[in-house]
Coordinates of C-alpha atoms and ligand atoms in Angstrom, one line a residue:
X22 CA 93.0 102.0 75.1
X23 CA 94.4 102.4 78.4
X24 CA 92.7 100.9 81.4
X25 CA 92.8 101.8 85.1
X26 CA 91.2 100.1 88.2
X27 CA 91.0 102.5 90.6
X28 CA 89.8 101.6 94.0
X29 CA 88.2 104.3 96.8
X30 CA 88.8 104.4 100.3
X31 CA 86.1 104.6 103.2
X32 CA 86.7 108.3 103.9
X33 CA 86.5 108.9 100.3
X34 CA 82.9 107.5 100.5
X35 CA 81.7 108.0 104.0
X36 CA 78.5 110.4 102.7
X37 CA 76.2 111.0 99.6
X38 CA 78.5 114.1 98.7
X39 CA 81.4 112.4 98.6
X40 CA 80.5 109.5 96.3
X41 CA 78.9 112.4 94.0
X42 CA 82.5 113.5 94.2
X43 CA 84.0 110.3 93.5
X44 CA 82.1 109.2 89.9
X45 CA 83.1 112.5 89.2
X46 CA 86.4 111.5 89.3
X47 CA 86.0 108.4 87.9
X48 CA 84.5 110.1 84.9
X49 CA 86.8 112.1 84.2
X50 CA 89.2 109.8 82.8
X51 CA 87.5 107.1 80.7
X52 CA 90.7 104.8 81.2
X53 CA 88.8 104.3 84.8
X54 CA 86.4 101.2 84.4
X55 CA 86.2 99.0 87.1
X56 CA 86.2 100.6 90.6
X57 CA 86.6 98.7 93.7
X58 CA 84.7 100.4 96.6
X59 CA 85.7 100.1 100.4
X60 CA 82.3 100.7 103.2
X61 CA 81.3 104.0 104.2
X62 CA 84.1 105.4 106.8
X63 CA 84.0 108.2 109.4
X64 CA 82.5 110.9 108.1
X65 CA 83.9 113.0 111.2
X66 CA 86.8 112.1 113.7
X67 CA 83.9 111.1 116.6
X68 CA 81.7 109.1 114.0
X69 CA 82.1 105.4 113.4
X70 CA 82.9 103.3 110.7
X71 CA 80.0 101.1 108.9
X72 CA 82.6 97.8 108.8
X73 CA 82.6 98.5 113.0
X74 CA 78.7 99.0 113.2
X75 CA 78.1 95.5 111.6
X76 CA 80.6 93.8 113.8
X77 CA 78.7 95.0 116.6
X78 CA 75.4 93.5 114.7
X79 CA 77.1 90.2 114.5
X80 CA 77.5 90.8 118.3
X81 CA 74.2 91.7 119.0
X82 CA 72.8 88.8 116.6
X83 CA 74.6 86.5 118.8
X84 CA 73.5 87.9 122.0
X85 CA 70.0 88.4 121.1
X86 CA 69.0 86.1 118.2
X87 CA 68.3 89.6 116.2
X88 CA 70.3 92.8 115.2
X89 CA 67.8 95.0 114.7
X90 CA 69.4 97.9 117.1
X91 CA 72.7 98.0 115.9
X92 CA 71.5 97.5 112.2
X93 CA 69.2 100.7 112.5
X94 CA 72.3 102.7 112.5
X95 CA 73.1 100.9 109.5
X96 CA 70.3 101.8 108.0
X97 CA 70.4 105.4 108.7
X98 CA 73.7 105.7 107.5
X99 CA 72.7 104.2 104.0
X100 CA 69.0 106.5 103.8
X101 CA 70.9 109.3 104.2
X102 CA 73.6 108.5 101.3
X103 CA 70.5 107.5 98.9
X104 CA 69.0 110.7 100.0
X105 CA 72.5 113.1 99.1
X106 CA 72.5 111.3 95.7
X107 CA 69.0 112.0 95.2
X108 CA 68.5 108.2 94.3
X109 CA 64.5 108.0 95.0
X110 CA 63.9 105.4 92.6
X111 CA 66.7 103.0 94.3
X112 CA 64.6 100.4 96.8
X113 CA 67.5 100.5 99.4
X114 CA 64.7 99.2 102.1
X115 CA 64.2 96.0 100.4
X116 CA 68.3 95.3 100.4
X117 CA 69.0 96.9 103.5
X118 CA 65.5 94.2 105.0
X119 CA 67.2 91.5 103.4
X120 CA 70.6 91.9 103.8
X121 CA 69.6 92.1 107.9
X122 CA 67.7 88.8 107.5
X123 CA 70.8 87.0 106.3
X124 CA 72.9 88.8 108.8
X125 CA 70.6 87.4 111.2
X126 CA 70.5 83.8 110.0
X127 CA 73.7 83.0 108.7
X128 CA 75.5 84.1 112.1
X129 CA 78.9 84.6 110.2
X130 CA 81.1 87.2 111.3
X131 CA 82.8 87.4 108.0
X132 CA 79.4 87.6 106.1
X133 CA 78.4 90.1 108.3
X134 CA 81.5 92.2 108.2
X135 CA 81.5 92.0 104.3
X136 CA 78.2 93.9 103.9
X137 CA 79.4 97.6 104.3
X138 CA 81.0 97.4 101.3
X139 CA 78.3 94.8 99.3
X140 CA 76.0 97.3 100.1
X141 CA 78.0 100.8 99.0
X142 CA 78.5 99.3 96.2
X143 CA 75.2 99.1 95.0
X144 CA 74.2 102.4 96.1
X145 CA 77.4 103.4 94.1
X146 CA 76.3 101.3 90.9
X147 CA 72.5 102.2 90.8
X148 CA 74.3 106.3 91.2
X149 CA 76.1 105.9 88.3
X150 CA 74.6 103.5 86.6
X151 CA 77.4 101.0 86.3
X152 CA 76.9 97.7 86.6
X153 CA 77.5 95.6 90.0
X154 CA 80.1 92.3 90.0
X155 CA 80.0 90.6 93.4
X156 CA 82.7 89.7 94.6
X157 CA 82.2 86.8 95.7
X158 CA 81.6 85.5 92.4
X159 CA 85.3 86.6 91.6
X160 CA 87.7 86.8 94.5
X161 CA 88.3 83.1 95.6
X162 CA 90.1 81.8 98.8
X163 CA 91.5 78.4 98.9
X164 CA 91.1 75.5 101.8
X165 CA 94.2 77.4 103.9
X166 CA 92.7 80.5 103.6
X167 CA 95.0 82.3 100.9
X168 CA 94.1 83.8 98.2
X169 CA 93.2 81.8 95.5
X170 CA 95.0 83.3 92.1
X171 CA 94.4 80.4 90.0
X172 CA 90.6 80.7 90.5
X173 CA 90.3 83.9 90.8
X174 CA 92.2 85.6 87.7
X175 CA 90.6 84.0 85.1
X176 CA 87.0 84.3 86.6
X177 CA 87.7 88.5 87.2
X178 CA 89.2 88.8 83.5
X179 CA 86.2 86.3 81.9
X180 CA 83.6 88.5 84.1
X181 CA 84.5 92.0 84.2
X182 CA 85.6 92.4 80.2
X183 CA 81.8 91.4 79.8
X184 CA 81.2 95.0 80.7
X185 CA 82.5 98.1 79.6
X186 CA 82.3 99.6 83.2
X187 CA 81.7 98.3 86.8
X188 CA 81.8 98.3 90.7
X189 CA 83.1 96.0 92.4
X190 CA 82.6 95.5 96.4
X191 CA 86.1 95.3 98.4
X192 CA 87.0 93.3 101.3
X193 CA 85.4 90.0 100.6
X194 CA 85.2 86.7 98.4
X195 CA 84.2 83.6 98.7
X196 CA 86.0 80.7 100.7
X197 CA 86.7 76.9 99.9
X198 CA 83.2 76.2 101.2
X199 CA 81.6 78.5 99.4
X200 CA 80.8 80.8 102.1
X201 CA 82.4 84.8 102.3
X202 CA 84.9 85.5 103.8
X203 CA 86.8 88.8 104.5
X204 CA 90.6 89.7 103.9
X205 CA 92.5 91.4 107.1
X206 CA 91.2 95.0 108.4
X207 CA 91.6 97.8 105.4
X208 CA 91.5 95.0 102.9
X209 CA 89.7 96.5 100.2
X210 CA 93.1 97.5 98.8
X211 CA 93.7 94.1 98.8
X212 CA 90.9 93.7 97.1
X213 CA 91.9 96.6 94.4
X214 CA 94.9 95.1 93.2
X215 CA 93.6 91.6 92.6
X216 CA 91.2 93.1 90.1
X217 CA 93.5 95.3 88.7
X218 CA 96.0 92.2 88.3
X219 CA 92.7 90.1 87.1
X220 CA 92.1 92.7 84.3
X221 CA 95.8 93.7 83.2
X222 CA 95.3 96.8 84.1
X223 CA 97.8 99.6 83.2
X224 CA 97.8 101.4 86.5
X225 CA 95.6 100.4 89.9
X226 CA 94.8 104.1 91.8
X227 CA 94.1 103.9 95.3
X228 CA 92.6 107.3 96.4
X229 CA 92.8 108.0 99.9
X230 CA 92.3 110.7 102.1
X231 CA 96.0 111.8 102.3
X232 CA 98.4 112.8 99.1
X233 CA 100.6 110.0 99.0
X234 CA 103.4 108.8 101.0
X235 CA 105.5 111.0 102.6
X236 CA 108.7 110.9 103.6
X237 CA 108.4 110.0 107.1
X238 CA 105.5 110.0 109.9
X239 CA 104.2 114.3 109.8
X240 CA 103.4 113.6 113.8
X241 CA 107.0 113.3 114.4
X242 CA 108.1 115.6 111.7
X243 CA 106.4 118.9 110.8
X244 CA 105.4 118.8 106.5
X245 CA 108.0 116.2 105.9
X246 CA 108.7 115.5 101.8
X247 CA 106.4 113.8 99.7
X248 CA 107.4 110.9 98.1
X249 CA 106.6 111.3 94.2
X250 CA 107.8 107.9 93.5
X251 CA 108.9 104.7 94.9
X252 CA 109.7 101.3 94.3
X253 CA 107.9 98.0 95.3
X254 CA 110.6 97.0 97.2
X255 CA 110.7 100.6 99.2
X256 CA 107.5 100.6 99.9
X257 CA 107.6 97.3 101.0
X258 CA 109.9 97.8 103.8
X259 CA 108.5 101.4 104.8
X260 CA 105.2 99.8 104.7
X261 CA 106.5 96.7 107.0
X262 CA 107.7 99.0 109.3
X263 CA 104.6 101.0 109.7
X264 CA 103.6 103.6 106.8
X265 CA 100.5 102.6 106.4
X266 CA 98.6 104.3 104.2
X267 CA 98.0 101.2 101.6
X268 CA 97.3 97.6 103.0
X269 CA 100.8 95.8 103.0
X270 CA 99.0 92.6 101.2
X271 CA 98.1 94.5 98.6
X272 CA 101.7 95.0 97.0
X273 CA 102.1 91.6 96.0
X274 CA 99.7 90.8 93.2
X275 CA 100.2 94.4 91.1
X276 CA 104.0 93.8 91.7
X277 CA 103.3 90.5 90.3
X278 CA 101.8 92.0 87.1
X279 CA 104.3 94.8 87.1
X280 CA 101.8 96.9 87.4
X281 CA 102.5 100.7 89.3
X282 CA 100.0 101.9 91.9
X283 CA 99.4 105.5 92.2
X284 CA 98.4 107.2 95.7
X285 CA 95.6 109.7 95.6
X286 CA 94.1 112.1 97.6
X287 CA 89.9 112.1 96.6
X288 CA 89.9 115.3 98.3
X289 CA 92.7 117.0 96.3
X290 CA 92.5 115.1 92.9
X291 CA 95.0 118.0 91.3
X292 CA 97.9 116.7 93.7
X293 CA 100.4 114.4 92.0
X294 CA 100.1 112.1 94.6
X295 CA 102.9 108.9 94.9
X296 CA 103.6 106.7 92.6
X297 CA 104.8 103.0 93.1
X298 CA 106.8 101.1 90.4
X299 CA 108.2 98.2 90.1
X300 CA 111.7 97.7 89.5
X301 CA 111.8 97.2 86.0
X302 CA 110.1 100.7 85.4
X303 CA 111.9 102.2 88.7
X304 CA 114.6 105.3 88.3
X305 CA 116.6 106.7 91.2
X306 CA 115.6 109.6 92.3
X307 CA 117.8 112.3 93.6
X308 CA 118.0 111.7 97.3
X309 CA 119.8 109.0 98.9
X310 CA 117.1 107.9 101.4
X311 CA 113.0 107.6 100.1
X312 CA 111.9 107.4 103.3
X313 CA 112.0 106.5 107.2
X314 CA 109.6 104.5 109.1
X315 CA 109.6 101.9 112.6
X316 CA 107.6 100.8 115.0
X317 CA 107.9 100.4 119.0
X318 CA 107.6 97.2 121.4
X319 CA 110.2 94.7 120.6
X320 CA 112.6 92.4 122.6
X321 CA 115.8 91.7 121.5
X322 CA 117.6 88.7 122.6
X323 CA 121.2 88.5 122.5
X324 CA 123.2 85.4 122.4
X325 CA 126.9 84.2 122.8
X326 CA 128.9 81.6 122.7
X327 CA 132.5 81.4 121.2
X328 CA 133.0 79.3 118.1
X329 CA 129.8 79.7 117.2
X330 CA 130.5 80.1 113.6
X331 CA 131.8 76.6 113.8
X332 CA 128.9 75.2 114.9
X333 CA 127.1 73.6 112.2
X334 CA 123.4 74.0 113.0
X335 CA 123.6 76.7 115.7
X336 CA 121.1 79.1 114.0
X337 CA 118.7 76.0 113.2
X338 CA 118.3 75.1 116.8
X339 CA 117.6 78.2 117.9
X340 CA 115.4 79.0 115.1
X341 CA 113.4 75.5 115.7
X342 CA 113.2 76.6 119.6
X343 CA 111.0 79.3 118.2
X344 CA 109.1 77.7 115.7
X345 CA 107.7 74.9 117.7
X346 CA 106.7 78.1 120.2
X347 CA 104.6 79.4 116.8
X348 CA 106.7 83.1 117.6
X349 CA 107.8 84.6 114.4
X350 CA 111.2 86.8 114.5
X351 CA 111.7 89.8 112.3
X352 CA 115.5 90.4 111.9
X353 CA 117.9 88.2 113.3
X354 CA 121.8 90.1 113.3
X355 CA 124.6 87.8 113.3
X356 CA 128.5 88.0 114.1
X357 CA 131.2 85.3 114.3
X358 CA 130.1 84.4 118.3
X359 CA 126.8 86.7 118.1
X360 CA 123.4 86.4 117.3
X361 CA 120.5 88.3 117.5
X362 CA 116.7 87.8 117.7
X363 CA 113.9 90.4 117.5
X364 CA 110.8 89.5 118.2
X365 CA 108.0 91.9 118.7
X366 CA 107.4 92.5 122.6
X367 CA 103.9 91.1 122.3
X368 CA 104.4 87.6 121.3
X369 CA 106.3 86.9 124.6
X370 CA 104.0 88.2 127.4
X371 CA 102.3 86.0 130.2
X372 CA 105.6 84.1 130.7
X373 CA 106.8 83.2 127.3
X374 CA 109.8 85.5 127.2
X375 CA 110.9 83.0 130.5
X376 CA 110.1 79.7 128.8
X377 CA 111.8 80.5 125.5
X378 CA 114.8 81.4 127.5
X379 CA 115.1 78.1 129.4
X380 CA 114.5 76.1 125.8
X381 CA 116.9 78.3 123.9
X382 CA 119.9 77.5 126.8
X383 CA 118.5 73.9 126.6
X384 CA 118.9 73.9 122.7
X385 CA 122.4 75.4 122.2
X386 CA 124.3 76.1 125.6
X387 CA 125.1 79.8 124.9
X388 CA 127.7 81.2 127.1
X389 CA 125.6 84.6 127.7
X390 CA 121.8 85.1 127.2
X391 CA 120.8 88.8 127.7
X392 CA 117.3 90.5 126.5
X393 CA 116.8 93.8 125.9
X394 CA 113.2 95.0 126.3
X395 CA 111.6 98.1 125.5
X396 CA 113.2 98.3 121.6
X397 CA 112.4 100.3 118.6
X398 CA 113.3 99.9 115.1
X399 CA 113.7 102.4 112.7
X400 CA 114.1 101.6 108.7
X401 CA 115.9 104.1 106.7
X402 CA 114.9 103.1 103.5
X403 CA 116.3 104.3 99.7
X404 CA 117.9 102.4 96.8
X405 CA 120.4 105.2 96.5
X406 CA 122.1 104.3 99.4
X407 CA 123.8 101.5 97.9
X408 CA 125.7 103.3 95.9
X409 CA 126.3 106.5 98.3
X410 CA 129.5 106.3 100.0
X411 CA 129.3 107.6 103.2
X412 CA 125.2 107.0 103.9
X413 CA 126.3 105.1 106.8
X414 CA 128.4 107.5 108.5
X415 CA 125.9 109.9 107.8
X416 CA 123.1 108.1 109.9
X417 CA 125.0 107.5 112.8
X418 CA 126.9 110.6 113.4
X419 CA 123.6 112.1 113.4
X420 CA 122.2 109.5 116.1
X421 CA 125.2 109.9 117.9
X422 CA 125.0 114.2 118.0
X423 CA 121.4 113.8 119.0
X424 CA 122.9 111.7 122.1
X425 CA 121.1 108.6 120.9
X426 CA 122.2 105.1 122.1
X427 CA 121.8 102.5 119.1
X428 CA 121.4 98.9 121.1
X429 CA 121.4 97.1 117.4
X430 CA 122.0 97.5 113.3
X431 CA 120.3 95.9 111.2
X432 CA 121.5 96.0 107.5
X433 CA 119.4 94.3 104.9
X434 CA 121.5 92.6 101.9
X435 CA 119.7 94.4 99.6
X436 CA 121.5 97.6 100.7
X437 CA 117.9 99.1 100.6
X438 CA 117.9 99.7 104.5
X439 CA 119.6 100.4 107.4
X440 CA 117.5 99.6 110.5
X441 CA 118.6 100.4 113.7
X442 CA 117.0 99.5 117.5
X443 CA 117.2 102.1 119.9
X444 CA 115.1 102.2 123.3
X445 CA 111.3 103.4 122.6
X446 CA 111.6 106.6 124.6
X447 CA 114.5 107.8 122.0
X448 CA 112.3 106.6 118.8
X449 CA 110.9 110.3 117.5
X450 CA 113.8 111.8 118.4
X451 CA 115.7 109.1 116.4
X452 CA 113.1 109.7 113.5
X453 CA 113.7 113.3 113.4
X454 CA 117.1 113.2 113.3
X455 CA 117.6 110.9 110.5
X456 CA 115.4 113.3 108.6
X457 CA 117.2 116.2 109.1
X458 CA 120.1 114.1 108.2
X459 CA 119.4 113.3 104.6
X460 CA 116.2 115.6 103.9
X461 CA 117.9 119.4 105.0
Ligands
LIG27 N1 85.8 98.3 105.4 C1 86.9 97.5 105.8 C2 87.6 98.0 107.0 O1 87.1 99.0 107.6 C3 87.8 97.2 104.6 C4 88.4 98.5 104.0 O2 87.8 99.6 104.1 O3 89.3 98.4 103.3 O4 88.6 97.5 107.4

């Protein structure tokens, strides 16, 4: 019998009529057993999220010693959801009273945090009468903060086969001290995989409020493609470079198990929606590019020096400048007397640009040192271009008819991407023309 772990975003269960909508759903396919449940989201563009309400509590809990304002739009947020489902018989009161106590007294932002999602959860498992695994008694974190896969797999396959169906908080676990702790913003997919990965599921669904990936950013470009299917790796990199409609963390442990992940939209189940497959199970599609994504805001710095290919250790000096600075870089281009960091904007305000320019000329004497500020990067992304002749060409004479100035190219030795840094002001125009390149 097959078996899915499907996992539900906020906006998929902001209200009382949209959870009804969701164990509809999940009933309808009995493959769908454990569900991993994110907190209440917006329910409208102005409305607020329940994960930011209780960081305000924690605020207010500090401030004041008590959170009872800020947690009394918590609790109307969760009467009126047991009042849509019609769930009279649940005693929210007595968890909502308690979980505000502990709020109160164990002053933990993480703890606090975590609760949205402890609590939809069991308003989602009293609804449909499925039963409730904590988290925290599954998902483990070790002394450095990392997930803990060792502790965690065995404990999320020994507890969940118990039962034929659960629901399963998202966002949390338990840390080396036995106290919860929360993954990164949005980390409920996180959360998703790891149980689906725990239980060898066949497939882990995310359902969101959009129909998949599509083929680049729809503010930039108007209905661009959907993606029907991609690979780990693809996603990976479109992902990195800012489609975000899954949690980048939460690749790793279904790719791992070599388990796909389908996109869908809880607001249009009868879409196909995207799927993502690992390489093994992967086939080209037509197209030569899957998709295009980037970000703004990074610095490029540009060094020279001649014979630098024949100095042995050039790269590590340079690289050690950075490292004892705790900056990270994300490409560094090389040529013979060339290289290359980019490093997002951010890292190197309030003087830091400065000071890692004095220690990089200490380190390895370039004979030119320029930065380049301002810098986007955009990924086009598609296994097929590694066997295209001509994908190249193709990019840049578009760039080059839309009057667009590329400052640096960035191939990856995968041959899965082409990523190219342009100024910010050219980055949609950039976007759109790549598209029309390869998608009309
Ligand atoms: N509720 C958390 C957040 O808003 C986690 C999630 O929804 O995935 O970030």
């Amino acid at each position: 019998m097959s078996l899915t772990v499907c996992k539900f975003g906020g906006s998929s269960l902001a209200d009382g009529n949209n959870i009804a909508r969701v164990a509809e759903i999940v009933k309808s396919d009995p493959a769908r057993k454990y569900v991993v449940v994110s907190a209440p989201g917006k329910r409208f563009s102005e409305d607020r999220k329940v994960t930011d309400l209780l960081y305000d509590c924690y605020k207010e809990s500090l401030e004041k010693g008590n959170c009872s304002e800020a947690f009394s739009k918590i609790r109307k947020r969760f009467h009126s959801i047991v009042e849509e489902l019609n769930l009279e018989s649940f005693d929210i009161d007595a968890i909502l009273d308690e979980t505000e106590k502990e709020i109160e007294t164990r002053k933990s932002i993480d703890f606090t945090a975590s609760r949205g999602e402890y609590l939809n959860a069991r308003v989602i498992s009293a609804f449909m009468g499925w039963q409730f695994v904590d988290a925290k008694d599954i998902i483990f974190f070790d002394a450095n903060g990392s997930f803990d896969e060792k502790r965690s797999y065995p404990l999320i396959f020994e507890t969940l086969t118990k039962y034929e169906t659960a629901i399963i908080p998202g966002f949390y676990g338990t840390d080396a001290k036995g106290e919860v702790k929360t993954f990164s913003r949005g980390g409920s997919d996180i959360s998703g995989a790891i149980v689906a990965r725990g239980v060898n599921a066949e497939l882990y669904e995310n359902w969101t409020d959009v129909s998949g990936f599509l083929a680049c950013d729809p503010r930039i470009v108007e209905k661009p493609k959907k993606i029907e299917n991609i690979s780990f790796k693809e996603l990976r990199e479109l992902s990195y470079m800012g489609a975000n409609v899954l949690h980048a963390d939460s690749i790793f442990p279904v790719r791992k198990g070599d388990i796909p992940i389908k996109i869908k939209n809880t607001f249009r189940p009868q879409d196909a929606g995207t799927l993502i497959l690992p390489s093994k199970k992967y086939k080209k599609g037509e197209g030569i590019v899957t998709g295009i994504a980037g970000k703004k805001d990074f610095t490029v710095i540009f060094l020279e020096k001649s014979m630098m290919n024949a100095e042995v250790g050039f790269a590590r000096k340079v690289l050690s400048v950075l490292e004892n600075k705790e900056i990270r870089f994300e490409h560094m281009p090389s040529g013979i007397d060339t290289l290359s960091l980019v490093i997002e904007s951010h890292f190197l305000e309030n003087g830091i640009l400065e000071e890692l320019l004095v220690e990089i000329k200490e380190a390895v004497h370039p004979d030119y040192i320029h930065v380049l500020e301002n810098i986007a990067l955009v990924a086009t992304v598609g296994h097929g271009m590694a066997s295209s002749v001509g994908t190249s060409a193709r990019l840049f004479s578009a760039l080059s008819d839309a009057g667009i100035n590329v400052r640096m190219i960035d191939q990856g030795s995968s041959e899965l991407n082409i990523i190219v840094g342009i100024n910010n002001e050219d980055y949609e125009r950039c976007i759109r023309a790549i598209y029309h390149a390869f998608f009309q």
